[in-house]
Amino acid sequence: MRKQLMKGNEAIVKSAILAGCRAFYGYPITPASEIAEAAALYMPQTGGVYVQAESEVASINMLYGAASAGVRAMTASSGPGISLMQEGISYMAGAELPCVIADIMRGGPGLGNIGAEQGDYHQVVKGGGHGNYRTIVLAPHSVQEMADLTSLAFDLADRYRNPVVVLADGFIGQMMEPVEFPQAATAPHLPPWAVAGTAASRRNLITSLELDFDRMEKLQLKLEAKYKAAAERETRAEEWQTADADIVLVGYGIMGRILKAVTTEARAAGLKVGVLRPITLYPFPEAALQRLAKTARLFAVVEMSNGQMVEDVKLALNGSRPVEFYSRVGGNVPSQAEVLKFVYELARREGLAKGAARPVAEEERMAHV
Amino acid sequence: MSNETVQDYVVAHGRAKSFYERFERKDELQHQTHFCPGCGHGTVHKMLARVIDELGIQDRTILVGPVGCGVFTYYYFDVGNISAAHGRAPAVATAVKRSRPGSIVIGYQGDGDLSAIGSAEILHAANRGEHVSLIFINNAVYSMTGGQAAPTTLLGQKTTTTPFGRSAANEGYPMHVCELLATLDAPVYIERVGLGDNRQAMQASRAIRRAIENQVNGLGFSLIEVLAPCPTIWKKTPVEAQRWVRDEMEKVYPLGVYCDRTKARMEAGLTQPAVAPTLDQLPGILGVAEADLPEGNAAALVADKPVDLQVRVAGFGGQGVLLLGEVLAEAGLDAGLDVSWLPSYGPEMRSGTSNCHVRLSRKPIDSPLVAAPNLLVAMNEPSLRKFDRAVRDGGWVIYDGDEFPADCVREGLHTFAAPFTRIADELGNKRAANMVMLGSLLEIASVLPEASVAAALHRMVKNPRWMELDERAIARGRELYRASLKEMVSA
């Protein structure tokens, strides 16, 4: 199959349309704007709707409307915009509405900067809106996965009637890699619960309001059951050279790619290192971690955040193995060389390595721009 | 004076068909609404249901309900029901109507909902001219939450959050929604009506019908503001409350039509929606149909020669840094290699620095980040000094300058410096310097088939004038490097 070179942000839109998405509501923000731009270009040509909303608050509520009407719909933003969407995400989870949200993470709290960071993990994976709900979160590490996981996101959103977030960082959104798409497009279908302005759907109701305490409790237990089912069926992770690994590196998105490069270099130097890359951040691949804990000596989590996913790794391992953490933030990326140095230090401490890692040139501890 | 009894009156208006027979979604008292006696909501609900009946649109109607006393529209209306978050009904209605243009979408909002928390959503839905009808109940307070002040609260009016009466100094002035929205170009019909007496109510009913009819006729945005009594919060009897609407509210909120473009829009005619393509046309439209993708020149790649190019290209914005990298990556893909291209991205400004990471490899590429390149293209001196020390031993630096700076020379570093910008200028445009440098890079790396480079250039450069120049520039860059080799041999 012939592949073509494409940006991650563009691949998301093309994959979404092939997956039957016919509505995009969004608001521009670096580094996610190419998604809105591609949607503005392709949605009108493919029988879909594109509207640039007045705010991310409006975008997510437009998604609420489109989803209520039974249309596969998506939006895209970055941290500051996702913060504004949290109200609507909570409403959609409460009203059991499917949608796909792409979060192309940028740097820092507040206005921060436009460098790549992974600081949205908590607000996206733990649910930044109010109430008892979860979002299913998929974390691509390549342009091909931007396409594939977007398609999967629409299926999961429909299957569980719940918002699904494609959580990527600025690198995955902005970079170009070869990608291929399915040649058969999915036909839009009308779910039986939707309010579509037809005789058949007239008695349908979309709401997250339930005044009765018992019925509200029942609804929340139903949501919990859905999340449990998703955890059983949908959890995904990539394991790379973990079978005999003493040290298992854990990272998602672009970090997963860097950790593979670190592993190659470490293995060449005789260190038994492997990578566990969560593909679903919620549900989190707890079982895979627990299985690896039987063979690995220790786990090292590397993130472009101040330590957010590492909490889930610790919860999953529940003290059974040491969990170490390394990170760079602010738009900086832990480079291959500095992660390798970190891994060497751990290996020496554990008596697994004697020598030292190759020295890290200051230029290699690079800021991205 | 009269001997008539109740039984003698003919019931002129029975229950509208668009109301449920019994309000089963309600927990108790399913034969009556939750509205207080004398509340304006009940009256407007009845008017709305009757209009839905009269226009024969019950199956097509989708009601987008608010937060506030109007939240339970779905208890009563036997139509499609969606309840929106506080203030967001216009955004929700926008998307419902856009995706289901055959439906009749009616938004129903109170004054806290619409004029305070949802002020952005209503303004922009109106400004986009969304084809929806909005009923706006203005009773000058937040009723459901127990009588707090709204943007529509009258000056001097006491509420639980304006215990001394609304003061202009602290809370500003009553907000005139119809007047505000009427300044926009898109809305078709905006009218303020009241429920202050029967004459006003009759007009309210007509206006609501008009707003819905406009949508049935395919016209755009209509909004009806209804001044409605709230006896409970106002602490008045229903009759007193009705009188207060007429005597006090109407003074601040004059009734009347604020915008009517019905005739002009009717005459302008309706636009026909575009016909959606068939599913099998989608890959072609999206440019991802396999049949449309080029074959590539993988066969021309030198077999067995290991390829692991880790390139960093750096220069000023506008020098074509990213394009150089893209052509290189495209050519690599065309030759059947795994490739990646990663730009430094920033605020979309010119004249900052710019760089990109490019990798070409026979093996799957792990990290697309190139921290330690084996090939650096430095299009100016600051870029050289930023990245040269990271270049791996045995790696190359291609530098745009007459001479490679002496203090950057180190053992194990191969360098090739030439005045690329000047050479490009001689070729016809100094902006082709990036392609001259690419030519030298290709010659140094000597892995990519020329056919792949040509194919990549054709895909990336659409302007024939630039195409011609870029081809010459790449050829010149190759020559430059070959000539330097000859010089070295003869020296």
PDB file of N, CA and C in Angstrom, chain A residues 307-362:
ATOM      1  N   GLY A 307       4.783  15.200  36.483  1.00  0.00           N
ATOM      2  CA  GLY A 307       4.553  13.929  37.149  1.00  0.00           C
ATOM      3  C   GLY A 307       3.078  13.650  37.290  1.00  0.00           C
ATOM      4  N   GLN A 308       2.429  13.407  36.187  1.00  0.00           N
ATOM      5  CA  GLN A 308       0.985  13.195  36.222  1.00  0.00           C
ATOM      6  C   GLN A 308       0.642  11.726  35.965  1.00  0.00           C
ATOM      7  N   MET A 309       1.110  11.184  34.818  1.00  0.00           N
ATOM      8  CA  MET A 309       0.826   9.770  34.559  1.00  0.00           C
ATOM      9  C   MET A 309       1.513   8.870  35.587  1.00  0.00           C
ATOM     10  N   VAL A 310       2.637   9.342  36.121  1.00  0.00           N
ATOM     11  CA  VAL A 310       3.387   8.513  37.069  1.00  0.00           C
ATOM     12  C   VAL A 310       2.499   8.088  38.250  1.00  0.00           C
ATOM     13  N   GLU A 311       1.516   8.915  38.576  1.00  0.00           N
ATOM     14  CA  GLU A 311       0.593   8.548  39.663  1.00  0.00           C
ATOM     15  C   GLU A 311      -0.181   7.273  39.326  1.00  0.00           C
ATOM     16  N   ASP A 312      -0.602   7.167  38.056  1.00  0.00           N
ATOM     17  CA  ASP A 312      -1.357   5.976  37.649  1.00  0.00           C
ATOM     18  C   ASP A 312      -0.463   4.740  37.612  1.00  0.00           C
ATOM     19  N   VAL A 313       0.806   4.951  37.250  1.00  0.00           N
ATOM     20  CA  VAL A 313       1.739   3.822  37.249  1.00  0.00           C
ATOM     21  C   VAL A 313       1.924   3.320  38.686  1.00  0.00           C
ATOM     22  N   LYS A 314       2.089   4.270  39.617  1.00  0.00           N
ATOM     23  CA  LYS A 314       2.262   3.885  41.023  1.00  0.00           C
ATOM     24  C   LYS A 314       1.026   3.181  41.570  1.00  0.00           C
ATOM     25  N   LEU A 315      -0.144   3.693  41.199  1.00  0.00           N
ATOM     26  CA  LEU A 315      -1.388   3.049  41.654  1.00  0.00           C
ATOM     27  C   LEU A 315      -1.475   1.620  41.129  1.00  0.00           C
ATOM     28  N   ALA A 316      -1.116   1.451  39.852  1.00  0.00           N
ATOM     29  CA  ALA A 316      -1.214   0.120  39.243  1.00  0.00           C
ATOM     30  C   ALA A 316      -0.236  -0.843  39.914  1.00  0.00           C
ATOM     31  N   LEU A 317       0.971  -0.358  40.208  1.00  0.00           N
ATOM     32  CA  LEU A 317       1.987  -1.251  40.778  1.00  0.00           C
ATOM     33  C   LEU A 317       1.827  -1.401  42.279  1.00  0.00           C
ATOM     34  N   ASN A 318       1.163  -0.451  42.891  1.00  0.00           N
ATOM     35  CA  ASN A 318       0.794  -0.546  44.298  1.00  0.00           C
ATOM     36  C   ASN A 318       1.974  -0.946  45.193  1.00  0.00           C
ATOM     37  N   GLY A 319       3.115  -0.327  44.931  1.00  0.00           N
ATOM     38  CA  GLY A 319       4.280  -0.569  45.786  1.00  0.00           C
ATOM     39  C   GLY A 319       5.046  -1.834  45.487  1.00  0.00           C
ATOM     40  N   SER A 320       4.633  -2.617  44.486  1.00  0.00           N
ATOM     41  CA  SER A 320       5.292  -3.897  44.232  1.00  0.00           C
ATOM     42  C   SER A 320       6.694  -3.719  43.647  1.00  0.00           C
ATOM     43  N   ARG A 321       6.936  -2.617  42.958  1.00  0.00           N
ATOM     44  CA  ARG A 321       8.242  -2.326  42.374  1.00  0.00           C
ATOM     45  C   ARG A 321       8.518  -0.833  42.523  1.00  0.00           C
ATOM     46  N   PRO A 322       9.804  -0.459  42.613  1.00  0.00           N
ATOM     47  CA  PRO A 322      10.116   0.974  42.653  1.00  0.00           C
ATOM     48  C   PRO A 322       9.689   1.656  41.341  1.00  0.00           C
ATOM     49  N   VAL A 323       9.192   2.867  41.485  1.00  0.00           N
ATOM     50  CA  VAL A 323       8.811   3.659  40.301  1.00  0.00           C
ATOM     51  C   VAL A 323       9.602   4.961  40.347  1.00  0.00           C
ATOM     52  N   GLU A 324      10.448   5.166  39.341  1.00  0.00           N
ATOM     53  CA  GLU A 324      11.258   6.387  39.269  1.00  0.00           C
ATOM     54  C   GLU A 324      10.671   7.318  38.219  1.00  0.00           C
ATOM     55  N   PHE A 325      11.065   8.583  38.310  1.00  0.00           N
ATOM     56  CA  PHE A 325      10.441   9.560  37.420  1.00  0.00           C
ATOM     57  C   PHE A 325      11.456  10.546  36.879  1.00  0.00           C
ATOM     58  N   TYR A 326      11.331  10.841  35.599  1.00  0.00           N
ATOM     59  CA  TYR A 326      12.187  11.861  34.986  1.00  0.00           C
ATOM     60  C   TYR A 326      11.322  12.717  34.060  1.00  0.00           C
ATOM     61  N   SER A 327      11.578  14.016  34.060  1.00  0.00           N
ATOM     62  CA  SER A 327      10.764  14.848  33.162  1.00  0.00           C
ATOM     63  C   SER A 327      11.471  16.128  32.773  1.00  0.00           C
ATOM     64  N   ARG A 328      11.034  16.692  31.689  1.00  0.00           N
ATOM     65  CA  ARG A 328      11.338  18.076  31.315  1.00  0.00           C
ATOM     66  C   ARG A 328       9.996  18.727  31.013  1.00  0.00           C
ATOM     67  N   VAL A 329       9.890  19.989  31.306  1.00  0.00           N
ATOM     68  CA  VAL A 329       8.622  20.698  31.046  1.00  0.00           C
ATOM     69  C   VAL A 329       8.896  22.061  30.415  1.00  0.00           C
ATOM     70  N   GLY A 330       7.855  22.790  30.164  1.00  0.00           N
ATOM     71  CA  GLY A 330       7.988  24.155  29.661  1.00  0.00           C
ATOM     72  C   GLY A 330       8.117  24.230  28.150  1.00  0.00           C
ATOM     73  N   GLY A 331       8.007  23.094  27.461  1.00  0.00           N
ATOM     74  CA  GLY A 331       8.233  23.046  26.032  1.00  0.00           C
ATOM     75  C   GLY A 331       9.504  22.270  25.713  1.00  0.00           C
ATOM     76  N   ASN A 332      10.266  21.931  26.748  1.00  0.00           N
ATOM     77  CA  ASN A 332      11.466  21.114  26.563  1.00  0.00           C
ATOM     78  C   ASN A 332      11.107  19.636  26.516  1.00  0.00           C
ATOM     79  N   VAL A 333      11.979  18.885  25.863  1.00  0.00           N
ATOM     80  CA  VAL A 333      11.750  17.453  25.724  1.00  0.00           C
ATOM     81  C   VAL A 333      12.923  16.714  26.341  1.00  0.00           C
ATOM     82  N   PRO A 334      12.673  15.690  27.137  1.00  0.00           N
ATOM     83  CA  PRO A 334      13.802  14.885  27.606  1.00  0.00           C
ATOM     84  C   PRO A 334      14.481  14.268  26.374  1.00  0.00           C
ATOM     85  N   SER A 335      15.744  14.572  26.177  1.00  0.00           N
ATOM     86  CA  SER A 335      16.412  14.048  24.979  1.00  0.00           C
ATOM     87  C   SER A 335      16.811  12.601  25.228  1.00  0.00           C
ATOM     88  N   GLN A 336      17.078  11.935  24.122  1.00  0.00           N
ATOM     89  CA  GLN A 336      17.511  10.537  24.175  1.00  0.00           C
ATOM     90  C   GLN A 336      18.712  10.393  25.109  1.00  0.00           C
ATOM     91  N   ALA A 337      19.680  11.326  24.968  1.00  0.00           N
ATOM     92  CA  ALA A 337      20.918  11.214  25.750  1.00  0.00           C
ATOM     93  C   ALA A 337      20.662  11.427  27.242  1.00  0.00           C
ATOM     94  N   GLU A 338      19.817  12.385  27.576  1.00  0.00           N
ATOM     95  CA  GLU A 338      19.633  12.627  29.013  1.00  0.00           C
ATOM     96  C   GLU A 338      18.777  11.549  29.663  1.00  0.00           C
ATOM     97  N   VAL A 339      17.847  10.969  28.927  1.00  0.00           N
ATOM     98  CA  VAL A 339      17.080   9.849  29.496  1.00  0.00           C
ATOM     99  C   VAL A 339      18.007   8.649  29.678  1.00  0.00           C
ATOM    100  N   LEU A 340      18.893   8.477  28.711  1.00  0.00           N
ATOM    101  CA  LEU A 340      19.838   7.359  28.797  1.00  0.00           C
ATOM    102  C   LEU A 340      20.711   7.504  30.045  1.00  0.00           C
ATOM    103  N   LYS A 341      21.150   8.724  30.296  1.00  0.00           N
ATOM    104  CA  LYS A 341      21.982   8.992  31.478  1.00  0.00           C
ATOM    105  C   LYS A 341      21.196   8.646  32.753  1.00  0.00           C
ATOM    106  N   PHE A 342      19.938   9.038  32.767  1.00  0.00           N
ATOM    107  CA  PHE A 342      19.055   8.749  33.898  1.00  0.00           C
ATOM    108  C   PHE A 342      18.914   7.234  34.092  1.00  0.00           C
ATOM    109  N   VAL A 343      18.725   6.529  32.984  1.00  0.00           N
ATOM    110  CA  VAL A 343      18.563   5.078  33.053  1.00  0.00           C
ATOM    111  C   VAL A 343      19.857   4.421  33.577  1.00  0.00           C
ATOM    112  N   TYR A 344      20.991   4.938  33.109  1.00  0.00           N
ATOM    113  CA  TYR A 344      22.274   4.407  33.580  1.00  0.00           C
ATOM    114  C   TYR A 344      22.441   4.579  35.088  1.00  0.00           C
ATOM    115  N   GLU A 345      22.034   5.748  35.560  1.00  0.00           N
ATOM    116  CA  GLU A 345      22.154   6.004  37.006  1.00  0.00           C
ATOM    117  C   GLU A 345      21.314   5.004  37.791  1.00  0.00           C
ATOM    118  N   LEU A 346      20.112   4.751  37.296  1.00  0.00           N
ATOM    119  CA  LEU A 346      19.243   3.765  37.959  1.00  0.00           C
ATOM    120  C   LEU A 346      19.868   2.382  37.905  1.00  0.00           C
ATOM    121  N   ALA A 347      20.412   2.054  36.725  1.00  0.00           N
ATOM    122  CA  ALA A 347      20.987   0.720  36.535  1.00  0.00           C
ATOM    123  C   ALA A 347      22.181   0.506  37.469  1.00  0.00           C
ATOM    124  N   ARG A 348      23.002   1.572  37.619  1.00  0.00           N
ATOM    125  CA  ARG A 348      24.159   1.467  38.517  1.00  0.00           C
ATOM    126  C   ARG A 348      23.712   1.277  39.958  1.00  0.00           C
ATOM    127  N   ARG A 349      22.689   2.042  40.329  1.00  0.00           N
ATOM    128  CA  ARG A 349      22.163   1.936  41.687  1.00  0.00           C
ATOM    129  C   ARG A 349      21.683   0.516  41.976  1.00  0.00           C
ATOM    130  N   GLU A 350      21.088  -0.117  40.946  1.00  0.00           N
ATOM    131  CA  GLU A 350      20.545  -1.468  41.110  1.00  0.00           C
ATOM    132  C   GLU A 350      21.606  -2.543  40.879  1.00  0.00           C
ATOM    133  N   GLY A 351      22.839  -2.097  40.598  1.00  0.00           N
ATOM    134  CA  GLY A 351      23.900  -3.070  40.319  1.00  0.00           C
ATOM    135  C   GLY A 351      23.762  -3.743  38.967  1.00  0.00           C
ATOM    136  N   LEU A 352      23.069  -3.104  38.041  1.00  0.00           N
ATOM    137  CA  LEU A 352      22.851  -3.687  36.712  1.00  0.00           C
ATOM    138  C   LEU A 352      23.882  -3.195  35.706  1.00  0.00           C
ATOM    139  N   ALA A 353      24.546  -2.069  36.017  1.00  0.00           N
ATOM    140  CA  ALA A 353      25.507  -1.516  35.060  1.00  0.00           C
ATOM    141  C   ALA A 353      26.703  -0.983  35.818  1.00  0.00           C
ATOM    142  N   LYS A 354      27.857  -1.028  35.154  1.00  0.00           N
ATOM    143  CA  LYS A 354      29.055  -0.536  35.820  1.00  0.00           C
ATOM    144  C   LYS A 354      29.489   0.809  35.252  1.00  0.00           C
ATOM    145  N   GLY A 355      29.606   0.861  33.931  1.00  0.00           N
ATOM    146  CA  GLY A 355      30.125   2.082  33.294  1.00  0.00           C
ATOM    147  C   GLY A 355      29.153   3.237  33.407  1.00  0.00           C
ATOM    148  N   ALA A 356      29.494   4.268  32.675  1.00  0.00           N
ATOM    149  CA  ALA A 356      28.601   5.435  32.629  1.00  0.00           C
ATOM    150  C   ALA A 356      28.066   5.579  31.223  1.00  0.00           C
ATOM    151  N   ALA A 357      26.927   6.267  31.126  1.00  0.00           N
ATOM    152  CA  ALA A 357      26.359   6.543  29.804  1.00  0.00           C
ATOM    153  C   ALA A 357      27.263   7.528  29.100  1.00  0.00           C
ATOM    154  N   ARG A 358      27.106   7.592  27.763  1.00  0.00           N
ATOM    155  CA  ARG A 358      27.919   8.570  27.040  1.00  0.00           C
ATOM    156  C   ARG A 358      27.557   9.966  27.528  1.00  0.00           C
ATOM    157  N   PRO A 359      28.531  10.855  27.561  1.00  0.00           N
ATOM    158  CA  PRO A 359      28.264  12.193  28.090  1.00  0.00           C
ATOM    159  C   PRO A 359      27.230  12.929  27.237  1.00  0.00           C
ATOM    160  N   VAL A 360      26.503  13.805  27.873  1.00  0.00           N
ATOM    161  CA  VAL A 360      25.460  14.547  27.173  1.00  0.00           C
ATOM    162  C   VAL A 360      25.979  15.948  26.867  1.00  0.00           C
ATOM    163  N   ALA A 361      26.081  16.264  25.589  1.00  0.00           N
ATOM    164  CA  ALA A 361      26.442  17.624  25.200  1.00  0.00           C
ATOM    165  C   ALA A 361      25.299  18.553  25.586  1.00  0.00           C
ATOM    166  N   GLU A 362      25.648  19.742  25.996  1.00  0.00           N
ATOM    167  CA  GLU A 362      24.608  20.702  26.399  1.00  0.00           C
ATOM    168  C   GLU A 362      23.603  20.917  25.267  1.00  0.00           C
TER     169      GLU A 362
END
